mmCIF file of C-alpha atoms in Angstrom:
data_model
loop_
_atom_site.group_PDB
_atom_site.id
_atom_site.type_symbol
_atom_site.label_atom_id
_atom_site.label_comp_id
_atom_site.label_asym_id
_atom_site.label_seq_id
_atom_site.Cartn_x
_atom_site.Cartn_y
_atom_site.Cartn_z
ATOM 1 C CA MET A 1 109.678 95.255 -59.241
ATOM 2 C CA SER A 2 110.142 98.887 -59.201
ATOM 3 C CA ILE A 3 113.247 100.261 -59.828
ATOM 4 C CA ALA A 4 115.275 103.131 -58.148
ATOM 5 C CA PRO A 5 115.255 105.969 -60.617
ATOM 6 C CA ARG A 6 118.469 107.923 -61.146
ATOM 7 C CA PRO A 7 117.920 110.468 -63.954
ATOM 8 C CA THR A 8 119.302 113.863 -64.615
ATOM 9 C CA PRO A 9 117.277 116.042 -61.982
ATOM 10 C CA PRO A 10 114.723 118.249 -63.694
ATOM 11 C CA ALA A 11 115.693 121.758 -64.309
ATOM 12 C CA ALA A 12 112.559 123.362 -62.812
ATOM 13 C CA ALA A 13 109.850 121.969 -60.166
ATOM 14 C CA PRO A 14 106.871 120.640 -62.114
ATOM 15 C CA ALA A 15 103.672 122.359 -62.646
ATOM 16 C CA PRO A 16 100.311 121.398 -60.182
ATOM 17 C CA ASP A 17 98.439 118.714 -61.274
ATOM 18 C CA PRO A 18 96.202 119.822 -64.329
ATOM 19 C CA ALA A 19 92.593 119.034 -64.264
ATOM 20 C CA PRO A 20 91.516 115.628 -65.122
ATOM 21 C CA GLY A 21 91.127 114.619 -68.446
ATOM 22 C CA PRO A 22 92.544 112.709 -71.373
ATOM 23 C CA ALA A 23 96.329 112.780 -72.333
ATOM 24 C CA PRO A 24 97.282 115.921 -74.061
ATOM 25 C CA ALA A 25 99.177 116.129 -77.537
ATOM 26 C CA PRO A 26 103.004 116.648 -77.155
ATOM 27 C CA SER A 27 102.437 120.212 -78.897
ATOM 28 C CA TYR A 28 100.202 123.210 -77.850
ATOM 29 C CA PRO A 29 96.824 123.063 -79.207
ATOM 30 C CA GLY A 30 94.885 126.015 -80.847
ATOM 31 C CA SER A 31 96.453 129.417 -80.745
ATOM 32 C CA PRO A 32 100.123 130.288 -81.758
ATOM 33 C CA PHE A 33 100.228 132.096 -78.242
ATOM 34 C CA PRO A 34 99.704 129.322 -75.604
ATOM 35 C CA SER A 35 98.361 130.266 -72.257
ATOM 36 C CA LEU A 36 100.287 130.113 -68.865
ATOM 37 C CA THR A 37 98.400 126.829 -68.281
ATOM 38 C CA GLU A 38 99.196 125.456 -71.512
ATOM 39 C CA ARG A 39 103.139 126.195 -71.026
ATOM 40 C CA ARG A 40 103.157 124.753 -67.454
ATOM 41 C CA LYS A 41 101.264 121.621 -68.782
ATOM 42 C CA ALA A 42 103.827 121.124 -71.732
ATOM 43 C CA ALA A 43 106.720 121.619 -69.272
ATOM 44 C CA THR A 44 105.554 119.161 -66.865
ATOM 45 C CA GLN A 45 104.945 116.676 -69.923
ATOM 46 C CA GLN A 46 108.504 117.255 -70.968
ATOM 47 C CA GLU A 47 109.937 116.464 -67.518
ATOM 48 C CA ILE A 48 107.988 113.319 -67.238
ATOM 49 C CA ALA A 49 109.028 112.468 -70.806
ATOM 50 C CA ARG A 50 113.022 113.063 -69.930
ATOM 51 C CA ALA A 51 112.452 111.225 -66.680
ATOM 52 C CA ALA A 52 110.757 108.318 -68.641
ATOM 53 C CA ALA A 53 113.444 108.344 -71.589
ATOM 54 C CA ALA A 54 116.480 108.300 -68.664
ATOM 55 C CA LEU A 55 115.085 105.431 -66.849
ATOM 56 C CA PHE A 56 114.249 103.261 -69.907
ATOM 57 C CA ALA A 57 117.946 103.976 -70.994
ATOM 58 C CA GLU A 58 119.395 102.993 -67.875
ATOM 59 C CA HIS A 59 117.029 100.185 -66.573
ATOM 60 C CA GLY A 60 115.204 98.735 -69.574
ATOM 61 C CA THR A 61 111.684 97.476 -69.763
ATOM 62 C CA GLY A 62 111.394 96.869 -65.972
ATOM 63 C CA VAL A 63 110.756 100.494 -65.248
ATOM 64 C CA THR A 64 107.216 101.176 -63.963
ATOM 65 C CA ALA A 65 104.990 104.337 -64.187
ATOM 66 C CA ASP A 66 105.662 104.766 -60.524
ATOM 67 C CA ASP A 67 109.262 104.879 -61.040
ATOM 68 C CA ILE A 68 109.068 107.617 -64.140
ATOM 69 C CA ALA A 69 106.646 109.718 -61.662
ATOM 70 C CA ARG A 70 108.684 109.461 -58.680
ATOM 71 C CA ALA A 71 111.935 110.611 -60.891
ATOM 72 C CA ALA A 72 109.902 113.537 -62.547
ATOM 73 C CA GLY A 73 108.521 114.629 -59.070
ATOM 74 C CA VAL A 74 104.899 114.247 -59.895
ATOM 75 C CA ALA A 75 102.285 111.969 -58.410
ATOM 76 C CA PRO A 76 101.113 108.891 -60.283
ATOM 77 C CA ARG A 77 97.801 110.333 -60.715
ATOM 78 C CA THR A 78 99.262 113.301 -62.499
ATOM 79 C CA PHE A 79 101.225 110.705 -64.587
ATOM 80 C CA TYR A 80 98.140 108.953 -65.615
ATOM 81 C CA ARG A 81 96.297 112.322 -66.449
ATOM 82 C CA TYR A 82 99.289 112.895 -69.349
ATOM 83 C CA PHE A 83 99.816 109.294 -70.388
ATOM 84 C CA ARG A 84 98.015 106.238 -70.727
ATOM 85 C CA THR A 85 101.031 103.939 -70.509
ATOM 86 C CA LYS A 86 104.488 104.066 -69.432
ATOM 87 C CA GLU A 87 105.658 103.653 -73.079
ATOM 88 C CA ASP A 88 103.787 106.610 -74.161
ATOM 89 C CA ALA A 89 105.458 108.836 -71.857
ATOM 90 C CA VAL A 90 108.599 108.801 -73.969
ATOM 91 C CA ALA A 91 106.588 110.249 -77.091
ATOM 92 C CA PRO A 92 107.103 113.735 -76.078
ATOM 93 C CA LEU A 93 110.622 113.650 -76.182
ATOM 94 C CA LEU A 94 110.937 111.874 -79.573
ATOM 95 C CA ALA A 95 108.740 114.341 -80.847
ATOM 96 C CA VAL A 96 110.668 117.435 -79.698
ATOM 97 C CA GLY A 97 113.403 116.111 -82.178
ATOM 98 C CA VAL A 98 110.846 115.572 -85.057
ATOM 99 C CA ARG A 99 109.638 119.230 -84.607
ATOM 100 C CA GLN A 100 113.314 120.643 -84.366
ATOM 101 C CA TRP A 101 114.034 118.885 -87.669
ATOM 102 C CA LEU A 102 111.079 120.481 -89.452
ATOM 103 C CA ALA A 103 111.815 123.798 -87.928
ATOM 104 C CA ASP A 104 115.555 123.684 -89.554
ATOM 105 C CA LEU A 105 114.248 122.464 -92.615
ATOM 106 C CA ARG A 106 111.960 125.296 -93.077
ATOM 107 C CA ARG A 107 114.547 127.812 -92.110
ATOM 108 C CA LEU A 108 117.257 126.417 -94.185
ATOM 109 C CA ALA A 109 114.523 126.638 -97.219
ATOM 110 C CA GLY A 110 114.096 130.301 -96.801
ATOM 111 C CA GLU A 111 117.899 131.148 -96.050
ATOM 112 C CA ALA A 112 119.421 129.032 -98.939
ATOM 113 C CA ASP A 113 116.523 129.513 -101.931
ATOM 114 C CA ASP A 114 119.203 128.884 -104.238
ATOM 115 C CA LEU A 115 119.883 125.339 -103.144
ATOM 116 C CA PRO A 116 118.429 122.126 -104.568
ATOM 117 C CA VAL A 117 115.665 120.487 -102.094
ATOM 118 C CA ARG A 118 117.763 117.576 -101.760
ATOM 119 C CA ASP A 119 120.903 119.467 -100.375
ATOM 120 C CA VAL A 120 118.376 121.529 -98.066
ATOM 121 C CA LEU A 121 117.164 118.137 -96.544
ATOM 122 C CA GLU A 122 120.787 116.581 -96.281
ATOM 123 C CA ARG A 123 121.774 119.958 -94.291
ATOM 124 C CA ALA A 124 118.592 119.994 -92.057
ATOM 125 C CA ALA A 125 118.867 116.069 -91.336
ATOM 126 C CA ARG A 126 122.863 116.672 -90.351
ATOM 127 C CA ARG A 127 121.949 119.381 -88.178
ATOM 128 C CA ALA A 128 118.962 117.520 -86.455
ATOM 129 C CA LEU A 129 121.448 114.753 -85.480
ATOM 130 C CA THR A 130 124.421 117.194 -84.384
ATOM 131 C CA PRO A 131 123.881 118.112 -80.696
ATOM 132 C CA SER A 132 124.107 121.901 -80.175
ATOM 133 C CA ASP A 133 124.598 121.503 -76.519
ATOM 134 C CA GLU A 134 124.978 119.038 -73.872
ATOM 135 C CA ARG A 135 121.162 119.031 -73.264
ATOM 136 C CA ALA A 136 120.818 118.255 -76.798
ATOM 137 C CA ALA A 137 123.718 115.280 -76.717
ATOM 138 C CA GLU A 138 121.914 113.867 -73.527
ATOM 139 C CA ALA A 139 118.462 113.530 -75.463
ATOM 140 C CA LEU A 140 120.528 111.633 -78.433
ATOM 141 C CA ARG A 141 121.857 109.447 -75.735
ATOM 142 C CA TRP A 142 118.443 108.909 -74.175
ATOM 143 C CA THR A 143 117.074 108.027 -77.541
ATOM 144 C CA ARG A 144 119.708 105.498 -78.309
ATOM 145 C CA GLY A 145 119.108 103.727 -74.737
ATOM 146 C CA LEU A 146 115.555 103.923 -75.688
ATOM 147 C CA LEU A 147 116.231 102.112 -79.138
ATOM 148 C CA ARG A 148 118.144 99.416 -77.375
ATOM 149 C CA ALA A 149 115.323 98.884 -74.779
ATOM 150 C CA MET A 150 112.948 98.594 -77.615
ATOM 151 C CA ARG A 151 114.421 95.114 -78.798
ATOM 152 C CA ASP A 152 112.557 93.500 -76.224
ATOM 153 C CA ASP A 153 109.535 95.665 -75.734
ATOM 154 C CA PRO A 154 106.796 96.065 -78.730
ATOM 155 C CA ALA A 155 105.108 98.812 -77.029
ATOM 156 C CA LEU A 156 108.090 100.931 -76.923
ATOM 157 C CA ARG A 157 108.516 99.997 -80.410
ATOM 158 C CA ALA A 158 105.104 100.995 -81.302
ATOM 159 C CA VAL A 159 105.736 104.518 -79.795
ATOM 160 C CA TRP A 160 108.777 105.148 -82.230
ATOM 161 C CA HIS A 161 106.992 104.123 -85.078
ATOM 162 C CA ARG A 162 104.069 106.084 -84.492
ATOM 163 C CA VAL A 163 106.246 109.163 -83.884
ATOM 164 C CA HIS A 164 107.943 108.432 -87.276
ATOM 165 C CA HIS A 165 104.606 107.888 -88.935
ATOM 166 C CA ASP A 166 103.637 111.360 -87.603
ATOM 167 C CA SER A 167 106.578 112.793 -88.908
ATOM 168 C CA GLU A 168 106.294 111.645 -92.426
ATOM 169 C CA GLU A 169 102.998 113.235 -92.371
ATOM 170 C CA ALA A 170 104.175 116.335 -91.152
ATOM 171 C CA LEU A 171 107.130 116.376 -93.760
ATOM 172 C CA ILE A 172 104.805 116.157 -96.986
ATOM 173 C CA PRO A 173 103.344 119.666 -97.054
ATOM 174 C CA VAL A 174 107.102 120.973 -96.029
ATOM 175 C CA LEU A 175 108.462 119.115 -99.080
ATOM 176 C CA ALA A 176 105.472 119.964 -101.329
ATOM 177 C CA GLY A 177 105.957 123.548 -100.636
ATOM 178 C CA MET A 178 109.601 123.707 -101.456
ATOM 179 C CA THR A 179 109.565 121.675 -104.857
ATOM 180 C CA ASP A 180 107.270 121.547 -107.780
ATOM 181 C CA ALA A 181 107.123 118.186 -108.252
ATOM 182 C CA GLY A 182 103.964 116.496 -107.999
ATOM 183 C CA ALA A 183 101.927 115.420 -104.753
ATOM 184 C CA PRO A 184 102.963 111.699 -105.364
ATOM 185 C CA GLU A 185 106.685 112.553 -105.657
ATOM 186 C CA ALA A 186 106.556 114.782 -102.625
ATOM 187 C CA ARG A 187 104.964 112.030 -100.627
ATOM 188 C CA LEU A 188 107.581 109.569 -101.779
ATOM 189 C CA ALA A 189 110.481 112.251 -101.038
ATOM 190 C CA ALA A 190 108.986 112.495 -97.398
ATOM 191 C CA ALA A 191 108.916 108.886 -96.853
ATOM 192 C CA ALA A 192 112.764 108.559 -98.091
ATOM 193 C CA ALA A 193 113.685 111.522 -95.998
ATOM 194 C CA ASN A 194 111.876 110.201 -92.712
ATOM 195 C CA THR A 195 113.507 106.517 -93.500
ATOM 196 C CA ALA A 196 116.709 108.006 -93.775
ATOM 197 C CA MET A 197 116.580 109.473 -90.467
ATOM 198 C CA ARG A 198 114.803 106.667 -88.828
ATOM 199 C CA VAL A 199 117.625 104.035 -90.074
ATOM 200 C CA ALA A 200 120.316 106.282 -89.396
ATOM 201 C CA VAL A 201 119.353 106.678 -85.733
ATOM 202 C CA GLU A 202 118.785 102.995 -85.399
ATOM 203 C CA THR A 203 121.817 102.004 -87.137
ATOM 204 C CA TRP A 204 123.899 104.304 -84.754
ATOM 205 C CA ALA A 205 122.381 103.104 -81.655
ATOM 206 C CA ALA A 206 122.536 99.208 -82.601
ATOM 207 C CA ALA A 207 126.562 99.611 -82.984
ATOM 208 C CA ASP A 208 128.391 97.558 -80.291
ATOM 209 C CA ASP A 209 130.075 99.944 -77.729
ATOM 210 C CA ASP A 210 133.188 97.407 -77.543
ATOM 211 C CA ALA A 211 133.713 97.557 -81.199
ATOM 212 C CA PRO A 212 135.006 101.320 -81.979
ATOM 213 C CA ASP A 213 135.142 100.877 -85.896
ATOM 214 C CA GLU A 214 131.584 100.035 -85.839
ATOM 215 C CA ARG A 215 130.712 103.562 -84.216
ATOM 216 C CA ALA A 216 133.106 105.199 -86.483
ATOM 217 C CA ASP A 217 130.188 107.128 -88.312
ATOM 218 C CA GLY A 218 127.733 109.093 -86.116
ATOM 219 C CA PRO A 219 124.112 109.640 -86.580
ATOM 220 C CA ALA A 220 124.662 112.862 -88.789
ATOM 221 C CA GLU A 221 126.897 111.013 -91.186
ATOM 222 C CA LEU A 222 124.872 108.042 -91.417
ATOM 223 C CA VAL A 223 121.972 110.009 -92.165
ATOM 224 C CA VAL A 224 123.422 112.219 -95.038
ATOM 225 C CA ARG A 225 124.610 108.634 -96.485
ATOM 226 C CA ASN A 226 120.956 106.923 -96.317
ATOM 227 C CA MET A 227 119.508 110.541 -97.643
ATOM 228 C CA ARG A 228 121.576 110.312 -100.729
ATOM 229 C CA ALA A 229 120.820 106.887 -101.382
ATOM 230 C CA LEU A 230 117.163 106.796 -100.752
ATOM 231 C CA THR A 231 116.225 110.005 -102.783
ATOM 232 C CA ALA A 232 118.403 109.157 -105.548
ATOM 233 C CA GLY A 233 115.812 108.564 -107.885
ATOM 234 C CA LEU A 234 113.838 111.502 -107.260
ATOM 235 C CA PRO A 235 114.515 113.987 -109.505
ATOM 236 C CA GLY A 236 112.035 116.474 -108.359
ATOM 237 C CA LEU A 237 114.411 117.292 -105.349
ATOM 238 C CA ASP A 238 117.163 118.493 -107.597
ATOM 239 C CA ARG A 239 115.002 121.831 -108.168
ATOM 240 C CA ARG A 240 113.030 124.339 -106.293
ATOM 241 C CA ARG A 241 109.649 125.602 -106.501
ATOM 242 C CA THR A 242 109.742 129.167 -108.479
#
């Protein structure tokens, strides 16, 4: 049964229907200078993703693709040009956080070239899970609602784990460029850092709203604790590539 959507209204009107084709990747393909068409497609995709996240967070797995399309202000056929399933629609929103984390990590690595890799990882992780404005705080709340909805939806869980797998793969070359440790250790460090992020958000989302003591630590505090525990046995993170 369809659910009447009540998400935050989109900031801008969505772009016209794109040409038929397979669902595009969340990031811009090809040139570092995306065309106007690519920017419009990406904007429409993000509006659909925000609408999907808000609906799943509020209503759970009973949300339909038609609900999401209506909330995003697009036709159902437009929805299916971007996404194959209703669960796939949340992937771009989750991927935005991943890309921001990697961008912060690269920037901090350049700004603080005297810090060990371990400290740079912790700072970037804390920043990624500390909302800088209301829109970022809202996205984090939607992520919490999504994680709660995932308990009863294997398809949503599959999207969550796929995004984190892609995050881990993207993190490997970043860490390999920061440390003189070998490739196996860089891969292990990426797995540890990614797991620290994932478990921190999952733990925070699972905490009972009615038990304030269980919510004493936010995701930013949890991820630093996790990062230290999971990377303690990786000496390569104590030094930087020279």
